[in-house]
mmCIF file of C-alpha atoms and ligand atoms in Angstrom:
data_model
loop_
_atom_site.group_PDB
_atom_site.id
_atom_site.type_symbol
_atom_site.label_atom_id
_atom_site.label_comp_id
_atom_site.label_asym_id
_atom_site.label_seq_id
_atom_site.Cartn_x
_atom_site.Cartn_y
_atom_site.Cartn_z
ATOM 1 C CA UNK A 189 -0.024 -0.053 -0.043
ATOM 2 C CA UNK A 190 1.236 3.373 -0.828
ATOM 3 C CA UNK A 191 -1.422 5.671 0.244
ATOM 4 C CA UNK A 192 -3.107 6.955 3.346
ATOM 5 C CA UNK A 193 -6.493 5.756 4.737
ATOM 6 C CA UNK A 194 -5.051 2.136 4.376
ATOM 7 C CA UNK A 195 -7.152 0.745 7.152
ATOM 8 C CA UNK A 196 -10.215 0.776 5.158
ATOM 9 C CA UNK A 197 -8.283 0.221 1.976
ATOM 10 C CA UNK A 198 -7.173 -3.162 3.145
ATOM 11 C CA UNK A 199 -10.792 -4.218 4.094
ATOM 12 C CA UNK A 200 -11.878 -3.175 0.698
ATOM 13 C CA UNK A 201 -8.937 -4.779 -1.212
ATOM 14 C CA UNK A 202 -9.655 -8.159 0.755
ATOM 15 C CA UNK A 203 -13.313 -8.119 -0.051
ATOM 16 C CA UNK A 204 -12.614 -7.449 -3.751
ATOM 17 C CA UNK A 205 -10.091 -10.130 -3.969
ATOM 18 C CA UNK A 206 -11.980 -12.728 -2.051
ATOM 19 C CA UNK A 207 -15.440 -12.132 -3.926
ATOM 20 C CA UNK A 208 -14.916 -11.005 -7.523
ATOM 21 C CA UNK A 209 -18.558 -11.261 -8.763
ATOM 22 C CA UNK A 210 -19.756 -12.738 -12.017
ATOM 23 C CA UNK A 211 -22.269 -10.357 -13.194
ATOM 24 C CA UNK A 212 -22.793 -6.627 -13.035
ATOM 25 C CA UNK A 213 -25.805 -6.651 -10.803
ATOM 26 C CA UNK A 214 -24.093 -9.136 -8.530
ATOM 27 C CA UNK A 215 -21.087 -7.136 -8.483
ATOM 28 C CA UNK A 216 -22.856 -3.947 -7.375
ATOM 29 C CA UNK A 217 -24.877 -5.681 -4.712
ATOM 30 C CA UNK A 218 -22.015 -7.630 -3.388
ATOM 31 C CA UNK A 219 -19.446 -4.962 -3.524
ATOM 32 C CA UNK A 220 -21.537 -2.279 -1.830
ATOM 33 C CA UNK A 221 -22.904 -4.930 0.633
ATOM 34 C CA UNK A 222 -19.317 -5.814 1.497
ATOM 35 C CA UNK A 223 -18.377 -2.164 2.125
ATOM 36 C CA UNK A 224 -21.126 -1.797 4.609
ATOM 37 C CA UNK A 225 -20.212 -5.125 6.171
ATOM 38 C CA UNK A 226 -16.601 -4.037 6.356
ATOM 39 C CA UNK A 227 -17.432 -0.833 8.007
ATOM 40 C CA UNK A 228 -19.710 -2.521 10.630
ATOM 41 C CA UNK A 229 -17.083 -5.196 11.356
ATOM 42 C CA UNK A 230 -14.322 -2.728 11.635
ATOM 43 C CA UNK A 231 -16.285 -0.755 14.276
ATOM 44 C CA UNK A 232 -16.789 -3.959 16.343
ATOM 45 C CA UNK A 233 -13.424 -5.241 16.212
ATOM 46 C CA UNK A 234 -11.341 -5.616 19.255
ATOM 47 C CA UNK A 235 -7.849 -4.173 19.233
ATOM 48 C CA UNK A 236 -6.129 -7.400 18.716
ATOM 49 C CA UNK A 237 -8.385 -8.541 15.854
ATOM 50 C CA UNK A 238 -7.993 -4.937 14.427
ATOM 51 C CA UNK A 239 -4.220 -5.179 14.701
ATOM 52 C CA UNK A 240 -3.836 -8.710 13.231
ATOM 53 C CA UNK A 241 -6.176 -8.390 10.349
ATOM 54 C CA UNK A 242 -5.951 -4.726 9.478
ATOM 55 C CA UNK A 243 -2.280 -3.691 10.174
ATOM 56 C CA UNK A 244 -0.511 -2.531 7.064
ATOM 57 C CA UNK A 245 3.039 -2.323 6.016
ATOM 58 C CA UNK A 246 4.589 0.890 7.290
ATOM 59 C CA UNK A 247 4.211 3.957 5.136
ATOM 60 C CA UNK A 248 6.745 6.702 5.992
ATOM 61 C CA UNK A 249 5.960 10.301 5.568
ATOM 62 C CA UNK A 250 7.193 11.427 2.143
ATOM 63 C CA UNK A 251 9.875 14.192 2.392
ATOM 64 C CA UNK A 252 10.215 17.053 0.009
ATOM 65 C CA UNK A 253 12.933 19.351 -1.237
ATOM 66 C CA UNK A 254 13.940 21.736 1.458
ATOM 67 C CA UNK A 255 12.611 24.791 -0.355
ATOM 68 C CA UNK A 256 9.083 23.371 0.102
ATOM 69 C CA UNK A 257 9.165 23.627 4.004
ATOM 70 C CA UNK A 258 8.252 26.570 6.096
ATOM 71 C CA UNK A 259 10.825 26.618 8.963
ATOM 72 C CA UNK A 260 10.526 30.093 10.133
ATOM 73 C CA UNK A 261 9.481 30.905 13.694
ATOM 74 C CA UNK A 262 7.853 34.036 15.061
ATOM 75 C CA UNK A 263 9.324 33.523 18.485
ATOM 76 C CA UNK A 264 6.406 35.141 20.151
ATOM 77 C CA UNK A 265 5.413 33.118 23.116
ATOM 78 C CA UNK A 266 2.462 30.721 22.422
ATOM 79 C CA UNK A 267 -0.834 31.304 23.888
ATOM 80 C CA UNK A 268 -2.137 28.502 26.238
ATOM 81 C CA UNK A 269 -4.851 27.579 23.615
ATOM 82 C CA UNK A 270 -5.939 28.516 20.120
ATOM 83 C CA UNK A 271 -8.868 27.228 18.000
ATOM 84 C CA UNK A 272 -9.993 28.064 14.360
ATOM 85 C CA UNK A 273 -13.274 26.494 14.999
ATOM 86 C CA UNK A 274 -15.036 29.452 16.859
ATOM 87 C CA UNK A 275 -13.203 31.903 14.508
ATOM 88 C CA UNK A 276 -15.333 30.360 11.597
ATOM 89 C CA UNK A 277 -12.488 28.936 9.623
ATOM 90 C CA UNK A 278 -13.605 25.287 9.780
ATOM 91 C CA UNK A 279 -16.738 23.724 8.033
ATOM 92 C CA UNK A 280 -18.994 21.065 9.718
ATOM 93 C CA UNK A 281 -17.699 17.626 10.483
ATOM 94 C CA UNK A 282 -18.152 15.256 7.721
ATOM 95 C CA UNK A 283 -18.348 11.358 7.250
ATOM 96 C CA UNK A 284 -16.000 9.562 4.831
ATOM 97 C CA UNK A 285 -17.910 6.337 5.426
ATOM 98 C CA UNK A 286 -16.540 3.107 4.328
ATOM 99 C CA UNK A 287 -14.140 4.502 1.934
ATOM 100 C CA UNK A 288 -10.332 5.254 2.105
ATOM 101 C CA UNK A 289 -10.986 8.809 1.132
ATOM 102 C CA UNK A 290 -9.471 10.760 4.375
ATOM 103 C CA UNK A 291 -6.759 12.288 2.118
ATOM 104 C CA UNK A 292 -9.409 14.105 0.161
ATOM 105 C CA UNK A 293 -11.264 15.342 3.138
ATOM 106 C CA UNK A 294 -7.996 16.544 4.787
ATOM 107 C CA UNK A 295 -6.849 18.308 1.652
ATOM 108 C CA UNK A 296 -10.244 19.998 0.854
ATOM 109 C CA UNK A 297 -10.852 21.008 4.488
ATOM 110 C CA UNK A 298 -7.324 22.871 4.448
ATOM 111 C CA UNK A 299 -8.579 24.664 1.277
ATOM 112 C CA UNK A 300 -11.799 25.579 2.924
ATOM 113 C CA UNK A 301 -9.820 27.187 5.578
ATOM 114 C CA UNK A 302 -7.587 29.021 3.188
ATOM 115 C CA UNK A 303 -10.638 30.296 1.209
ATOM 116 C CA UNK A 304 -12.128 31.607 4.431
ATOM 117 C CA UNK A 305 -8.844 32.963 5.646
ATOM 118 C CA UNK A 306 -8.800 34.999 2.315
ATOM 119 C CA UNK A 307 -12.030 36.790 3.489
ATOM 120 C CA UNK A 308 -14.300 34.629 1.312
ATOM 121 C CA UNK A 309 -17.512 32.977 2.793
ATOM 122 C CA UNK A 310 -16.863 29.601 4.701
ATOM 123 C CA UNK A 311 -17.919 27.083 2.018
ATOM 124 C CA UNK A 312 -18.234 23.311 1.970
ATOM 125 C CA UNK A 313 -15.980 22.346 -1.011
ATOM 126 C CA UNK A 314 -16.266 19.147 -3.098
ATOM 127 C CA UNK A 315 -14.356 16.198 -1.621
ATOM 128 C CA UNK A 316 -15.919 13.817 -4.179
ATOM 129 C CA UNK A 317 -14.406 15.834 -7.117
ATOM 130 C CA UNK A 318 -10.991 15.027 -5.571
ATOM 131 C CA UNK A 319 -11.955 11.338 -4.986
ATOM 132 C CA UNK A 320 -13.323 10.883 -8.475
ATOM 133 C CA UNK A 321 -10.835 12.940 -10.537
ATOM 134 C CA UNK A 322 -7.428 12.885 -8.837
ATOM 135 C CA UNK A 323 -5.134 10.217 -10.245
ATOM 136 C CA UNK A 324 -1.912 12.042 -9.541
ATOM 137 C CA UNK A 325 1.249 9.927 -9.031
ATOM 138 C CA UNK A 326 4.713 10.573 -7.567
ATOM 139 C CA UNK A 327 6.642 7.790 -9.285
ATOM 140 C CA UNK A 328 10.069 8.383 -7.519
ATOM 141 C CA UNK A 329 8.250 8.585 -4.147
ATOM 142 C CA UNK A 330 6.067 5.580 -5.033
ATOM 143 C CA UNK A 331 2.916 7.363 -3.970
ATOM 144 C CA UNK A 332 -0.271 7.882 -5.858
ATOM 145 C CA UNK A 333 -3.901 9.102 -5.247
ATOM 146 C CA UNK A 334 -6.202 6.213 -5.568
ATOM 147 C CA UNK A 335 -9.725 7.521 -4.894
ATOM 148 C CA UNK A 336 -11.548 5.423 -2.225
ATOM 149 C CA UNK A 337 -8.296 3.343 -2.031
ATOM 150 C CA UNK A 338 -6.298 6.207 -0.269
ATOM 151 C CA UNK A 339 -4.059 9.032 -1.415
ATOM 152 C CA UNK A 340 -1.861 11.927 -0.204
ATOM 153 C CA UNK A 341 -2.805 15.542 0.353
ATOM 154 C CA UNK A 342 0.529 16.816 -1.302
ATOM 155 C CA UNK A 343 -0.538 15.117 -4.492
ATOM 156 C CA UNK A 344 -4.181 16.318 -4.226
ATOM 157 C CA UNK A 345 -2.956 20.022 -4.118
ATOM 158 C CA UNK A 346 -1.170 19.193 -7.408
ATOM 159 C CA UNK A 347 -4.325 17.715 -8.918
ATOM 160 C CA UNK A 348 -6.319 20.762 -7.906
ATOM 161 C CA UNK A 349 -3.478 23.208 -9.436
ATOM 162 C CA UNK A 350 -3.685 20.983 -12.717
ATOM 163 C CA UNK A 351 -7.643 20.919 -12.636
ATOM 164 C CA UNK A 352 -7.715 24.616 -12.335
ATOM 165 C CA UNK A 353 -10.295 24.619 -9.495
ATOM 166 C CA UNK A 354 -12.662 22.932 -7.167
ATOM 167 C CA UNK A 355 -16.437 22.690 -7.100
ATOM 168 C CA UNK A 356 -18.616 23.323 -4.102
ATOM 169 C CA UNK A 357 -19.755 20.273 -2.092
ATOM 170 C CA UNK A 358 -23.453 21.074 -3.021
ATOM 171 C CA UNK A 359 -22.555 21.125 -6.833
ATOM 172 C CA UNK A 360 -20.530 17.953 -6.574
ATOM 173 C CA UNK A 361 -21.771 16.111 -3.429
ATOM 174 C CA UNK A 362 -20.006 13.321 -1.643
ATOM 175 C CA UNK A 363 -21.376 9.960 -2.647
ATOM 176 C CA UNK A 364 -18.667 7.432 -1.820
ATOM 177 C CA UNK A 365 -18.350 5.293 1.166
ATOM 178 C CA UNK A 366 -22.008 4.177 1.353
ATOM 179 C CA UNK A 367 -23.015 7.179 3.388
ATOM 180 C CA UNK A 368 -26.343 8.250 1.858
ATOM 181 C CA UNK A 369 -29.388 8.309 3.979
ATOM 182 C CA UNK A 370 -30.911 4.841 3.855
ATOM 183 C CA UNK A 371 -34.041 6.225 2.267
ATOM 184 C CA UNK A 372 -31.984 7.546 -0.590
ATOM 185 C CA UNK A 373 -29.634 4.708 -1.621
ATOM 186 C CA UNK A 374 -29.497 6.268 -5.058
ATOM 187 C CA UNK A 375 -27.461 9.083 -3.565
ATOM 188 C CA UNK A 376 -24.634 6.436 -3.045
ATOM 189 C CA UNK A 377 -22.154 6.106 -6.067
ATOM 190 C CA UNK A 378 -19.778 3.669 -7.596
ATOM 191 C CA UNK A 379 -17.459 5.858 -9.582
ATOM 192 C CA UNK A 380 -14.814 4.494 -11.949
ATOM 193 C CA UNK A 381 -11.184 4.999 -11.190
ATOM 194 C CA UNK A 382 -9.834 8.539 -11.714
ATOM 195 C CA UNK A 383 -8.232 9.422 -15.040
ATOM 196 C CA UNK A 384 -4.509 8.392 -14.529
ATOM 197 C CA UNK A 385 -5.326 5.773 -11.958
ATOM 198 C CA UNK A 386 -2.131 3.911 -11.598
ATOM 199 C CA UNK A 387 -2.993 0.328 -10.738
ATOM 200 C CA UNK A 388 0.592 -0.703 -10.121
ATOM 201 C CA UNK A 389 0.822 1.917 -7.349
ATOM 202 C CA UNK A 390 -2.805 1.681 -6.114
ATOM 203 C CA UNK A 391 -3.635 -1.902 -6.445
ATOM 204 C CA UNK A 392 -6.700 -3.335 -8.357
ATOM 205 C CA UNK A 393 -9.379 -0.853 -9.065
ATOM 206 C CA UNK A 394 -13.003 -1.479 -8.162
ATOM 207 C CA UNK A 395 -14.451 -4.554 -9.798
ATOM 208 C CA UNK A 396 -17.573 -2.712 -10.832
ATOM 209 C CA UNK A 397 -18.124 0.921 -11.506
ATOM 210 C CA UNK A 398 -20.787 3.196 -13.073
ATOM 211 C CA UNK A 399 -19.380 5.513 -15.784
ATOM 212 C CA UNK A 400 -22.226 7.981 -15.351
ATOM 213 C CA UNK A 401 -21.070 8.531 -11.681
ATOM 214 C CA UNK A 402 -17.576 9.219 -12.575
ATOM 215 C CA UNK A 403 -15.327 12.237 -13.078
ATOM 216 C CA UNK A 404 -15.661 12.252 -16.711
ATOM 217 C CA UNK A 405 -19.275 12.492 -16.483
ATOM 218 C CA UNK A 406 -19.774 14.701 -13.560
ATOM 219 C CA UNK A 407 -16.934 17.288 -13.622
ATOM 220 C CA UNK A 408 -18.092 20.725 -14.881
ATOM 221 C CA UNK A 409 -15.383 23.336 -14.917
ATOM 222 C CA UNK A 410 -18.015 26.082 -15.225
ATOM 223 C CA UNK A 411 -19.088 25.236 -11.766
ATOM 224 C CA UNK A 412 -15.682 25.835 -10.158
ATOM 225 C CA UNK A 413 -15.797 28.230 -7.327
ATOM 226 C CA UNK A 414 -15.113 31.649 -8.968
ATOM 227 C CA UNK A 415 -11.624 32.861 -8.132
ATOM 228 C CA UNK A 416 -10.607 29.663 -6.172
ATOM 229 C CA UNK A 417 -7.292 28.588 -7.618
ATOM 230 C CA UNK A 418 -4.131 26.976 -6.059
ATOM 231 C CA UNK A 419 -0.791 28.514 -7.017
ATOM 232 C CA UNK A 420 1.379 26.207 -4.953
ATOM 233 C CA UNK A 421 1.454 24.008 -1.711
ATOM 234 C CA UNK A 422 3.865 24.042 1.252
ATOM 235 C CA UNK A 423 5.057 21.710 4.017
ATOM 236 C CA UNK A 424 5.694 22.766 7.616
ATOM 237 C CA UNK A 425 8.796 21.884 9.633
ATOM 238 C CA UNK A 426 8.399 18.970 11.983
ATOM 239 C CA UNK A 427 9.210 21.120 15.110
ATOM 240 C CA UNK A 428 5.781 21.383 16.863
ATOM 241 C CA UNK A 429 6.480 24.947 18.020
ATOM 242 C CA UNK A 430 6.785 25.860 14.529
ATOM 243 C CA UNK A 431 3.732 23.939 13.590
ATOM 244 C CA UNK A 432 1.671 25.800 16.227
ATOM 245 C CA UNK A 433 2.946 29.217 15.057
ATOM 246 C CA UNK A 434 2.299 28.486 11.460
ATOM 247 C CA UNK A 435 -1.205 27.023 12.332
ATOM 248 C CA UNK A 436 -1.998 30.418 13.998
ATOM 249 C CA UNK A 437 -0.629 32.344 10.971
ATOM 250 C CA UNK A 438 -1.641 30.265 8.085
ATOM 251 C CA UNK A 439 -5.000 28.606 9.108
ATOM 252 C CA UNK A 440 -6.131 24.920 9.595
ATOM 253 C CA UNK A 441 -3.470 22.485 8.328
ATOM 254 C CA UNK A 442 -3.609 19.044 6.682
ATOM 255 C CA UNK A 443 -1.819 16.417 8.760
ATOM 256 C CA UNK A 444 -1.371 12.743 8.746
ATOM 257 C CA UNK A 445 -1.017 10.359 11.532
ATOM 258 C CA UNK A 446 -0.978 6.699 12.576
ATOM 259 C CA UNK A 447 -4.518 6.083 13.508
ATOM 260 C CA UNK A 448 -4.544 2.368 14.242
ATOM 261 C CA UNK A 449 -5.701 3.063 17.915
ATOM 262 C CA UNK A 450 -7.827 6.068 17.135
ATOM 263 C CA UNK A 451 -10.700 3.645 16.530
ATOM 264 C CA UNK A 452 -10.831 3.230 20.351
ATOM 265 C CA UNK A 453 -10.864 6.925 21.120
ATOM 266 C CA UNK A 454 -13.698 8.370 22.993
ATOM 267 C CA UNK A 455 -12.670 11.688 24.593
ATOM 268 C CA UNK A 456 -9.758 13.264 26.512
ATOM 269 C CA UNK A 457 -6.149 13.589 25.127
ATOM 270 C CA UNK A 458 -5.208 10.685 22.865
ATOM 271 C CA UNK A 459 -1.864 9.454 24.089
ATOM 272 C CA UNK A 460 -1.355 5.807 23.289
ATOM 273 C CA UNK A 461 1.763 4.143 24.834
ATOM 274 C CA UNK A 462 2.830 2.713 21.515
ATOM 275 C CA UNK A 463 2.064 4.481 18.221
ATOM 276 C CA UNK A 464 4.705 4.191 15.546
ATOM 277 C CA UNK A 465 5.208 7.730 14.067
ATOM 278 C CA UNK A 466 6.529 6.359 10.814
ATOM 279 C CA UNK A 467 3.373 4.284 10.103
ATOM 280 C CA UNK A 468 1.092 6.832 8.750
ATOM 281 C CA UNK A 469 -2.479 5.586 7.767
ATOM 282 C CA UNK A 470 -4.870 8.561 8.176
ATOM 283 C CA UNK A 471 -5.145 12.190 7.033
ATOM 284 C CA UNK A 472 -6.989 14.765 9.099
ATOM 285 C CA UNK A 473 -7.249 18.555 9.856
ATOM 286 C CA UNK A 474 -5.222 20.370 12.591
ATOM 287 C CA UNK A 475 -7.515 23.165 13.818
ATOM 288 C CA UNK A 476 -6.010 24.268 17.291
ATOM 289 C CA UNK A 477 -4.131 23.471 20.427
ATOM 290 C CA UNK A 478 -4.638 23.672 24.213
ATOM 291 C CA UNK A 479 -3.645 22.578 27.660
ATOM 292 C CA UNK A 480 -5.397 20.394 30.095
ATOM 293 C CA UNK A 481 -4.798 20.436 33.775
ATOM 294 C CA UNK A 482 -4.114 17.058 35.392
ATOM 295 C CA UNK A 483 -3.109 15.833 38.862
ATOM 296 C CA UNK A 484 0.407 15.999 37.794
ATOM 297 C CA UNK A 485 0.464 19.390 36.105
ATOM 298 C CA UNK A 486 -0.467 20.264 32.616
ATOM 299 C CA UNK A 487 -0.700 18.364 29.464
ATOM 300 C CA UNK A 488 -0.597 20.090 26.074
ATOM 301 C CA UNK A 489 -2.675 18.759 23.108
ATOM 302 C CA UNK A 490 -3.587 19.424 19.578
ATOM 303 C CA UNK A 491 -7.210 19.776 18.477
ATOM 304 C CA UNK A 492 -7.970 17.815 15.332
ATOM 305 C CA UNK A 493 -10.904 17.506 13.104
ATOM 306 C CA UNK A 494 -11.693 13.993 11.875
ATOM 307 C CA UNK A 495 -13.865 12.760 9.049
ATOM 308 C CA UNK A 496 -15.789 10.005 10.856
ATOM 309 C CA UNK A 497 -18.948 11.858 11.430
ATOM 310 C CA UNK A 498 -20.026 14.454 14.225
ATOM 311 C CA UNK A 499 -20.968 11.494 16.604
ATOM 312 C CA UNK A 500 -17.499 10.129 16.694
ATOM 313 C CA UNK A 501 -15.138 11.485 19.556
ATOM 314 C CA UNK A 502 -15.682 15.093 20.813
ATOM 315 C CA UNK A 503 -18.273 16.065 18.238
ATOM 316 C CA UNK A 504 -16.230 14.706 15.477
ATOM 317 C CA UNK A 505 -12.888 16.173 16.747
ATOM 318 C CA UNK A 506 -10.182 14.670 18.939
ATOM 319 C CA UNK A 507 -7.274 15.896 21.195
ATOM 320 C CA UNK A 508 -3.804 14.320 20.723
ATOM 321 C CA UNK A 509 -0.777 14.867 22.954
ATOM 322 C CA UNK A 510 1.412 17.689 21.580
ATOM 323 C CA UNK A 511 5.245 18.243 21.399
ATOM 324 C CA UNK A 512 6.197 14.591 21.400
ATOM 325 C CA UNK A 513 5.742 13.717 17.681
ATOM 326 C CA UNK A 514 2.716 11.619 18.794
ATOM 327 C CA UNK A 515 1.639 9.138 16.089
ATOM 328 C CA UNK A 516 3.763 11.155 13.464
ATOM 329 C CA UNK A 517 1.438 14.084 13.749
ATOM 330 C CA UNK A 518 4.185 16.470 12.858
ATOM 331 C CA UNK A 519 5.676 14.578 9.877
ATOM 332 C CA UNK A 520 3.273 15.442 7.056
ATOM 333 C CA UNK A 521 1.918 18.930 7.828
ATOM 334 C CA UNK A 522 0.963 20.805 4.669
ATOM 335 C CA UNK A 523 -1.182 23.544 3.148
ATOM 336 C CA UNK A 524 -2.340 24.824 -0.082
ATOM 337 C CA UNK A 525 -1.227 28.286 -1.158
ATOM 338 C CA UNK A 526 -4.131 30.000 -2.975
ATOM 339 C CA UNK A 527 -3.619 32.236 -5.917
ATOM 340 C CA UNK A 528 -4.147 35.874 -5.106
ATOM 341 C CA UNK A 529 -7.668 37.027 -6.131
ATOM 342 C CA UNK A 530 -8.073 38.867 -9.385
ATOM 343 C CA UNK A 531 -5.147 37.261 -11.090
HETATM 344 C C1 NAG B 137 -21.829 22.592 5.237
HETATM 345 O O1 NAG B 137 -22.724 21.523 5.114
HETATM 346 C C2 NAG B 137 -23.362 21.120 6.219
HETATM 347 C C3 NAG B 137 -24.227 19.859 6.075
HETATM 348 O O2 NAG B 137 -23.206 18.871 6.058
HETATM 349 C C4 NAG B 137 -24.254 22.319 6.671
HETATM 350 O O3 NAG B 137 -24.939 22.024 7.896
HETATM 351 C C5 NAG B 137 -23.438 23.624 6.881
HETATM 352 O O4 NAG B 137 -24.353 24.662 7.207
HETATM 353 C C6 NAG B 137 -22.597 23.854 5.596
HETATM 354 N N1 NAG B 137 -21.822 24.799 6.000
HETATM 355 C C7 NAG B 137 -21.668 25.956 5.233
HETATM 356 C C8 NAG B 137 -20.673 26.905 5.579
HETATM 357 O O5 NAG B 137 -22.223 26.141 4.083
HETATM 358 C C1 NAG B 138 2.535 3.612 -12.645
HETATM 359 O O1 NAG B 138 3.481 3.450 -11.699
HETATM 360 C C2 NAG B 138 4.580 2.813 -11.957
HETATM 361 C C3 NAG B 138 5.614 2.763 -10.738
HETATM 362 O O2 NAG B 138 5.123 1.781 -9.790
HETATM 363 C C4 NAG B 138 5.401 3.473 -13.143
HETATM 364 O O3 NAG B 138 6.556 2.715 -13.421
HETATM 365 C C5 NAG B 138 4.490 3.566 -14.295
HETATM 366 O O4 NAG B 138 5.211 4.380 -15.261
HETATM 367 C C6 NAG B 138 3.320 4.237 -13.867
HETATM 368 N N1 NAG B 138 2.204 4.348 -14.928
HETATM 369 C C7 NAG B 138 1.836 5.298 -15.431
HETATM 370 C C8 NAG B 138 0.805 5.051 -16.632
HETATM 371 O O5 NAG B 138 2.180 6.497 -15.171
HETATM 372 C C1 NAG B 139 -25.438 4.467 -13.043
HETATM 373 O O1 NAG B 139 -25.692 5.759 -12.489
HETATM 374 C C2 NAG B 139 -26.890 6.512 -12.983
HETATM 375 C C3 NAG B 139 -26.771 7.984 -12.516
HETATM 376 O O2 NAG B 139 -26.483 7.849 -11.154
HETATM 377 C C4 NAG B 139 -28.034 5.739 -12.549
HETATM 378 O O3 NAG B 139 -29.230 6.442 -13.059
HETATM 379 C C5 NAG B 139 -28.004 4.287 -13.077
HETATM 380 O O4 NAG B 139 -29.121 3.546 -12.529
HETATM 381 C C6 NAG B 139 -26.816 3.656 -12.575
HETATM 382 N N1 NAG B 139 -26.641 2.367 -13.157
HETATM 383 C C7 NAG B 139 -26.337 1.243 -12.524
HETATM 384 C C8 NAG B 139 -26.349 -0.075 -13.298
HETATM 385 O O5 NAG B 139 -26.254 1.244 -11.346
HETATM 386 C C1 NAG B 140 11.659 24.309 17.799
HETATM 387 O O1 NAG B 140 11.516 25.650 17.576
HETATM 388 C C2 NAG B 140 11.535 26.489 18.713
HETATM 389 C C3 NAG B 140 11.262 27.956 18.285
HETATM 390 O O2 NAG B 140 12.028 28.236 17.115
HETATM 391 C C4 NAG B 140 12.928 26.380 19.339
HETATM 392 O O3 NAG B 140 13.025 27.241 20.462
HETATM 393 C C5 NAG B 140 13.292 25.015 19.744
HETATM 394 O O4 NAG B 140 14.577 24.828 20.208
HETATM 395 C C6 NAG B 140 13.003 24.077 18.478
HETATM 396 N N1 NAG B 140 13.061 22.685 19.090
HETATM 397 C C7 NAG B 140 13.779 21.822 18.340
HETATM 398 C C8 NAG B 140 13.825 20.395 19.016
HETATM 399 O O5 NAG B 140 14.497 22.037 17.483
#
């Protein structure tokens, strides 16, 4: 596996390999059915089962040329807490469902923040466009964007630069992951692999797809949000003081973590005893930080927006220990750079 969100990816790939159906109708039913089943099973798994069945090969954070990194520090003392949510730079919590599309949520939510930071109205932007249309690859780095089979924010920025823009969520709604209201199963989709989908990097594509639900049929550049374009993207240095300063300066940031134990998270500061920082498998959005008083003093944490729905964790968010490189949280911090307006 060479992309994020691999937890769900493995479940999907296993179900595909073990159950390749014989006819189209069978394929659709079976595959959609398997995705639902996989998601339920995943939620009910005990940690050991989860580890033995779902654990993936390690995926290290890609590193970039040094000019890509923001390393500067402001050196003003950091406040005790900071949060972009009440400042209206973060949209509502979404649910990726049974699809390995976290990377597209993380990317698009960073761009939502950048758009709002530029003084534009806070807008839900299209995650599905990125899932359906982004087939970017980094051949030397052996990474690719693979739709519901995972991907990387640094590649997704490059797709959006190439595409020339992004639709709104309402013009190009999310339909992957079997997340539609159960009274509207027609709102679920089975898109075909994105143009450029690299099977040697991504693994086998979906066994059945519906061309009319795919990028080629759905993408309409006339509907791109007027004036929203990316000119570049940046990565942030691993130093978590620098990350905090840049978060305050830039806006919500895309990050990646090792989320193998996050499945068990309920509330409080996530601080597992063992969480390999080199084994990234989930992309999320860094929105703030704070300090919690404990019996033994203070514990500093990051506040992170997840894409597992508003009922998960702390209204869809979680807190994770800060300043110790917890779960690799500081190893893949990135942001889009928007083109200045009127250019
Ligand atoms: C984003 O979509 C959610 C529904 O998922 C809606 O409640 C919210 O108002 C929308 N936010 C904005 C800023 O349009
Ligand atoms: C797909 O990725 C492989 C590397 O694994 C590369 O050799 C190949 O050129 C890529 N295919 C396309 C069509 O870009
Ligand atoms: C393919 O998608 C279209 C548009 O969503 C839908 O009307 C049609 O029923 C789908 N076909 C199949 C075989 O699922
Ligand atoms: C992180 O950056 C801060 C602010 O520039 C600096 O004081 C600190 O020494 C750095 N920490 C490490 C481990 O480099």
